[in-house]
Amino acid sequence: MKSTMFRNHPVLTASTTVKSLLVTALVNATGTGAFMSGSVLYFSSHLRIPDDTVAFTLSVCALVTLVTTVPLSAFLERFDLKRIIIVLHIFRGLLYSSYLLADSVPLFIAVTLVVTIADRLSNPASQALLAAVLPSDQRVEIMAWRYSLQNAGVGLGALIVAVAIFLNPDFGYPLIMVLNGLSFFIAAILMKPVDTAGTLAVMKRRNVFSGEWPNPRYLSFVALSVFFLLSDALLTVAIPLQISDRDDATAGLVGLVLLVNTAITVIAQPRMSRDIVTTEVASRALVQAAFMLAGGASVIGIFWLFSGWLLGGGLILGVAILTLGEARFIAASWWISVELAPEDKRTRFLAVYSLSATAERAVGPLIASFVVIQFGGVGWAVAAMLFILCAAAVPAFKFVDRNPSETPV
């Protein structure tokens, strides 16, 4: 029975194109994990860039991408998606490798600005390519496996760098940029077998800003997604800071909470995604996600009144529920953000949708620190009510399928 189940697994039975995309995601994420885990230390300790300069540069670059991502994504619609992604992989590999030589503030700022823009362009382009080549009835499940592999890759990259820095900092810090740059070059090679035959023809309009743009309903969904994505700030900002403020909670609890979050994401994301094959199901999944997020916040708020093992156990339970809600939302958002976009305008629509994550990263930590950290259990109750309001708002969108057919591989 089990052997039959594995033989029929959507990943094992997938085309060469799908397998290439999944392996590319794993390799790419390994480099990204290396960069995420040690880049700030590399900038400050190895390149000797002042801490305030690093923070200011990262903030300014994030603001710049808010303005540049959408128009540049619209421009990229004129070209073949596969070629765009290969070029972006090579370009990003060169840029991240150039950090090895960015030993002055002007060079650091210049490289960071260009690499941030390239990173932001890559996401909507990749999402548009996945939507174009994946069969519609397997799209979200395969994207879920891709997401799980990315999380596993991030963990692997972080582990490699942590061990390397521990053994030899002079070798470990440069390894961050070498590993990340190399991952992009390998990813570019792995993209070669991807078959884009049958996808939409290249756009030839002279005016790249002509044609359809996201309508008010799509923009409203982008705004709603910002509130759903606040769960990330609760997990990565609010909980660690609250634990650090309590004398009766060990610092190791932060690492345990993040480990639980990562493990559940890797294991549960495909299971939370496989039934989403229509917009109606995706719409129901959004409501389910909101109630799970509200439930997780409520559990954390209740157990925050206790201490010791009750606090630790309740916190892990609440984080587990929050993570499942987050996984359900991500799966639903993959379907809806793609399905509501015209097939030949997906890159620009998905670029607009990606701004929801950018906005959350900007306001999420502030909201988490003000509401949850300042007010403790009451703040968690407010967070739960916010997610319930998200659930109540979903039916008003009346989501329906826009593109009933997809081009299978």
PDB file of N, CA, C and O in Angstrom, residues 377-408:
ATOM      1  N   GLY A 377      -1.183  39.276  27.373  1.00  0.00           N
ATOM      2  CA  GLY A 377      -2.306  38.411  27.024  1.00  0.00           C
ATOM      3  C   GLY A 377      -3.427  39.148  26.322  1.00  0.00           C
ATOM      4  O   GLY A 377      -4.054  38.614  25.394  1.00  0.00           O
ATOM      5  N   VAL A 378      -3.688  40.386  26.729  1.00  0.00           N
ATOM      6  CA  VAL A 378      -4.729  41.191  26.074  1.00  0.00           C
ATOM      7  C   VAL A 378      -4.339  41.470  24.627  1.00  0.00           C
ATOM      8  O   VAL A 378      -5.195  41.460  23.722  1.00  0.00           O
ATOM      9  N   GLY A 379      -3.067  41.695  24.400  1.00  0.00           N
ATOM     10  CA  GLY A 379      -2.595  41.926  23.036  1.00  0.00           C
ATOM     11  C   GLY A 379      -2.817  40.723  22.144  1.00  0.00           C
ATOM     12  O   GLY A 379      -3.188  40.861  20.974  1.00  0.00           O
ATOM     13  N   TRP A 380      -2.620  39.517  22.704  1.00  0.00           N
ATOM     14  CA  TRP A 380      -2.885  38.300  21.928  1.00  0.00           C
ATOM     15  C   TRP A 380      -4.370  38.158  21.619  1.00  0.00           C
ATOM     16  O   TRP A 380      -4.747  37.660  20.552  1.00  0.00           O
ATOM     17  N   ALA A 381      -5.216  38.609  22.547  1.00  0.00           N
ATOM     18  CA  ALA A 381      -6.667  38.586  22.297  1.00  0.00           C
ATOM     19  C   ALA A 381      -7.026  39.536  21.157  1.00  0.00           C
ATOM     20  O   ALA A 381      -7.878  39.220  20.312  1.00  0.00           O
ATOM     21  N   VAL A 382      -6.353  40.687  21.108  1.00  0.00           N
ATOM     22  CA  VAL A 382      -6.575  41.637  20.011  1.00  0.00           C
ATOM     23  C   VAL A 382      -6.146  41.019  18.688  1.00  0.00           C
ATOM     24  O   VAL A 382      -6.828  41.147  17.664  1.00  0.00           O
ATOM     25  N   ALA A 383      -5.005  40.327  18.703  1.00  0.00           N
ATOM     26  CA  ALA A 383      -4.526  39.662  17.491  1.00  0.00           C
ATOM     27  C   ALA A 383      -5.523  38.609  17.024  1.00  0.00           C
ATOM     28  O   ALA A 383      -5.803  38.481  15.826  1.00  0.00           O
ATOM     29  N   ALA A 384      -6.092  37.848  17.974  1.00  0.00           N
ATOM     30  CA  ALA A 384      -7.088  36.833  17.622  1.00  0.00           C
ATOM     31  C   ALA A 384      -8.318  37.470  16.991  1.00  0.00           C
ATOM     32  O   ALA A 384      -8.859  36.959  15.993  1.00  0.00           O
ATOM     33  N   MET A 385      -8.763  38.590  17.538  1.00  0.00           N
ATOM     34  CA  MET A 385      -9.926  39.287  16.979  1.00  0.00           C
ATOM     35  C   MET A 385      -9.637  39.806  15.579  1.00  0.00           C
ATOM     36  O   MET A 385     -10.512  39.789  14.705  1.00  0.00           O
ATOM     37  N   LEU A 386      -8.418  40.251  15.349  1.00  0.00           N
ATOM     38  CA  LEU A 386      -8.032  40.731  14.027  1.00  0.00           C
ATOM     39  C   LEU A 386      -8.149  39.610  12.988  1.00  0.00           C
ATOM     40  O   LEU A 386      -8.676  39.821  11.888  1.00  0.00           O
ATOM     41  N   PHE A 387      -7.702  38.417  13.348  1.00  0.00           N
ATOM     42  CA  PHE A 387      -7.799  37.289  12.417  1.00  0.00           C
ATOM     43  C   PHE A 387      -9.254  36.865  12.194  1.00  0.00           C
ATOM     44  O   PHE A 387      -9.624  36.458  11.090  1.00  0.00           O
ATOM     45  N   ILE A 388     -10.079  36.969  13.222  1.00  0.00           N
ATOM     46  CA  ILE A 388     -11.513  36.663  13.055  1.00  0.00           C
ATOM     47  C   ILE A 388     -12.160  37.656  12.098  1.00  0.00           C
ATOM     48  O   ILE A 388     -13.000  37.286  11.258  1.00  0.00           O
ATOM     49  N   LEU A 389     -11.765  38.918  12.189  1.00  0.00           N
ATOM     50  CA  LEU A 389     -12.272  39.924  11.243  1.00  0.00           C
ATOM     51  C   LEU A 389     -11.823  39.599   9.821  1.00  0.00           C
ATOM     52  O   LEU A 389     -12.570  39.829   8.863  1.00  0.00           O
ATOM     53  N   CYS A 390     -10.614  39.048   9.673  1.00  0.00           N
ATOM     54  CA  CYS A 390     -10.158  38.627   8.351  1.00  0.00           C
ATOM     55  C   CYS A 390     -11.058  37.530   7.798  1.00  0.00           C
ATOM     56  O   CYS A 390     -11.415  37.535   6.612  1.00  0.00           O
ATOM     57  N   ALA A 391     -11.432  36.583   8.662  1.00  0.00           N
ATOM     58  CA  ALA A 391     -12.326  35.505   8.236  1.00  0.00           C
ATOM     59  C   ALA A 391     -13.683  36.062   7.802  1.00  0.00           C
ATOM     60  O   ALA A 391     -14.263  35.621   6.802  1.00  0.00           O
ATOM     61  N   ALA A 392     -14.166  37.049   8.534  1.00  0.00           N
ATOM     62  CA  ALA A 392     -15.462  37.654   8.204  1.00  0.00           C
ATOM     63  C   ALA A 392     -15.414  38.429   6.898  1.00  0.00           C
ATOM     64  O   ALA A 392     -16.436  38.561   6.206  1.00  0.00           O
ATOM     65  N   ALA A 393     -14.219  38.924   6.542  1.00  0.00           N
ATOM     66  CA  ALA A 393     -14.095  39.744   5.332  1.00  0.00           C
ATOM     67  C   ALA A 393     -14.019  38.917   4.059  1.00  0.00           C
ATOM     68  O   ALA A 393     -14.352  39.406   2.975  1.00  0.00           O
ATOM     69  N   VAL A 394     -13.605  37.663   4.153  1.00  0.00           N
ATOM     70  CA  VAL A 394     -13.374  36.844   2.956  1.00  0.00           C
ATOM     71  C   VAL A 394     -14.614  36.693   2.078  1.00  0.00           C
ATOM     72  O   VAL A 394     -14.532  36.855   0.847  1.00  0.00           O
ATOM     73  N   PRO A 395     -15.809  36.359   2.632  1.00  0.00           N
ATOM     74  CA  PRO A 395     -16.984  36.176   1.762  1.00  0.00           C
ATOM     75  C   PRO A 395     -17.332  37.401   0.915  1.00  0.00           C
ATOM     76  O   PRO A 395     -17.925  37.260  -0.162  1.00  0.00           O
ATOM     77  N   ALA A 396     -16.958  38.586   1.388  1.00  0.00           N
ATOM     78  CA  ALA A 396     -17.285  39.806   0.642  1.00  0.00           C
ATOM     79  C   ALA A 396     -16.558  39.880  -0.695  1.00  0.00           C
ATOM     80  O   ALA A 396     -16.997  40.584  -1.611  1.00  0.00           O
ATOM     81  N   PHE A 397     -15.479  39.151  -0.850  1.00  0.00           N
ATOM     82  CA  PHE A 397     -14.706  39.187  -2.090  1.00  0.00           C
ATOM     83  C   PHE A 397     -15.370  38.393  -3.213  1.00  0.00           C
ATOM     84  O   PHE A 397     -15.138  38.664  -4.382  1.00  0.00           O
ATOM     85  N   LYS A 398     -16.177  37.378  -2.854  1.00  0.00           N
ATOM     86  CA  LYS A 398     -16.875  36.548  -3.846  1.00  0.00           C
ATOM     87  C   LYS A 398     -15.902  36.055  -4.923  1.00  0.00           C
ATOM     88  O   LYS A 398     -16.085  36.280  -6.118  1.00  0.00           O
ATOM     89  N   PHE A 399     -14.860  35.391  -4.472  1.00  0.00           N
ATOM     90  CA  PHE A 399     -13.835  34.900  -5.388  1.00  0.00           C
ATOM     91  C   PHE A 399     -14.408  33.871  -6.354  1.00  0.00           C
ATOM     92  O   PHE A 399     -15.129  32.955  -5.955  1.00  0.00           O
ATOM     93  N   VAL A 400     -14.093  34.027  -7.634  1.00  0.00           N
ATOM     94  CA  VAL A 400     -14.474  33.052  -8.660  1.00  0.00           C
ATOM     95  C   VAL A 400     -13.285  32.830  -9.574  1.00  0.00           C
ATOM     96  O   VAL A 400     -12.411  33.680  -9.704  1.00  0.00           O
ATOM     97  N   ASP A 401     -13.256  31.670 -10.234  1.00  0.00           N
ATOM     98  CA  ASP A 401     -12.162  31.367 -11.146  1.00  0.00           C
ATOM     99  C   ASP A 401     -12.165  32.316 -12.325  1.00  0.00           C
ATOM    100  O   ASP A 401     -13.198  32.558 -12.945  1.00  0.00           O
ATOM    101  N   ARG A 402     -10.983  32.856 -12.615  1.00  0.00           N
ATOM    102  CA  ARG A 402     -10.865  33.725 -13.785  1.00  0.00           C
ATOM    103  C   ARG A 402     -10.322  32.948 -14.975  1.00  0.00           C
ATOM    104  O   ARG A 402     -10.738  33.139 -16.105  1.00  0.00           O
ATOM    105  N   ASN A 403      -9.335  32.070 -14.705  1.00  0.00           N
ATOM    106  CA  ASN A 403      -8.728  31.274 -15.774  1.00  0.00           C
ATOM    107  C   ASN A 403      -9.029  29.804 -15.511  1.00  0.00           C
ATOM    108  O   ASN A 403      -8.293  29.138 -14.794  1.00  0.00           O
ATOM    109  N   PRO A 404     -10.122  29.262 -16.037  1.00  0.00           N
ATOM    110  CA  PRO A 404     -10.505  27.903 -15.715  1.00  0.00           C
ATOM    111  C   PRO A 404      -9.559  26.840 -16.223  1.00  0.00           C
ATOM    112  O   PRO A 404      -9.582  25.722 -15.778  1.00  0.00           O
ATOM    113  N   SER A 405      -8.745  27.144 -17.191  1.00  0.00           N
ATOM    114  CA  SER A 405      -7.834  26.115 -17.745  1.00  0.00           C
ATOM    115  C   SER A 405      -6.411  26.593 -17.666  1.00  0.00           C
ATOM    116  O   SER A 405      -6.110  27.763 -17.780  1.00  0.00           O
ATOM    117  N   GLU A 406      -5.532  25.632 -17.456  1.00  0.00           N
ATOM    118  CA  GLU A 406      -4.098  25.914 -17.420  1.00  0.00           C
ATOM    119  C   GLU A 406      -3.409  25.023 -18.436  1.00  0.00           C
ATOM    120  O   GLU A 406      -3.907  23.974 -18.820  1.00  0.00           O
ATOM    121  N   THR A 407      -2.259  25.445 -18.842  1.00  0.00           N
ATOM    122  CA  THR A 407      -1.499  24.633 -19.789  1.00  0.00           C
ATOM    123  C   THR A 407      -0.671  23.620 -19.032  1.00  0.00           C
ATOM    124  O   THR A 407       0.267  23.981 -18.337  1.00  0.00           O
ATOM    125  N   PRO A 408      -0.985  22.339 -19.133  1.00  0.00           N
ATOM    126  CA  PRO A 408      -0.212  21.353 -18.410  1.00  0.00           C
ATOM    127  C   PRO A 408       1.135  21.127 -19.051  1.00  0.00           C
ATOM    128  O   PRO A 408       1.357  21.431 -20.201  1.00  0.00           O
TER     129      PRO A 408
END
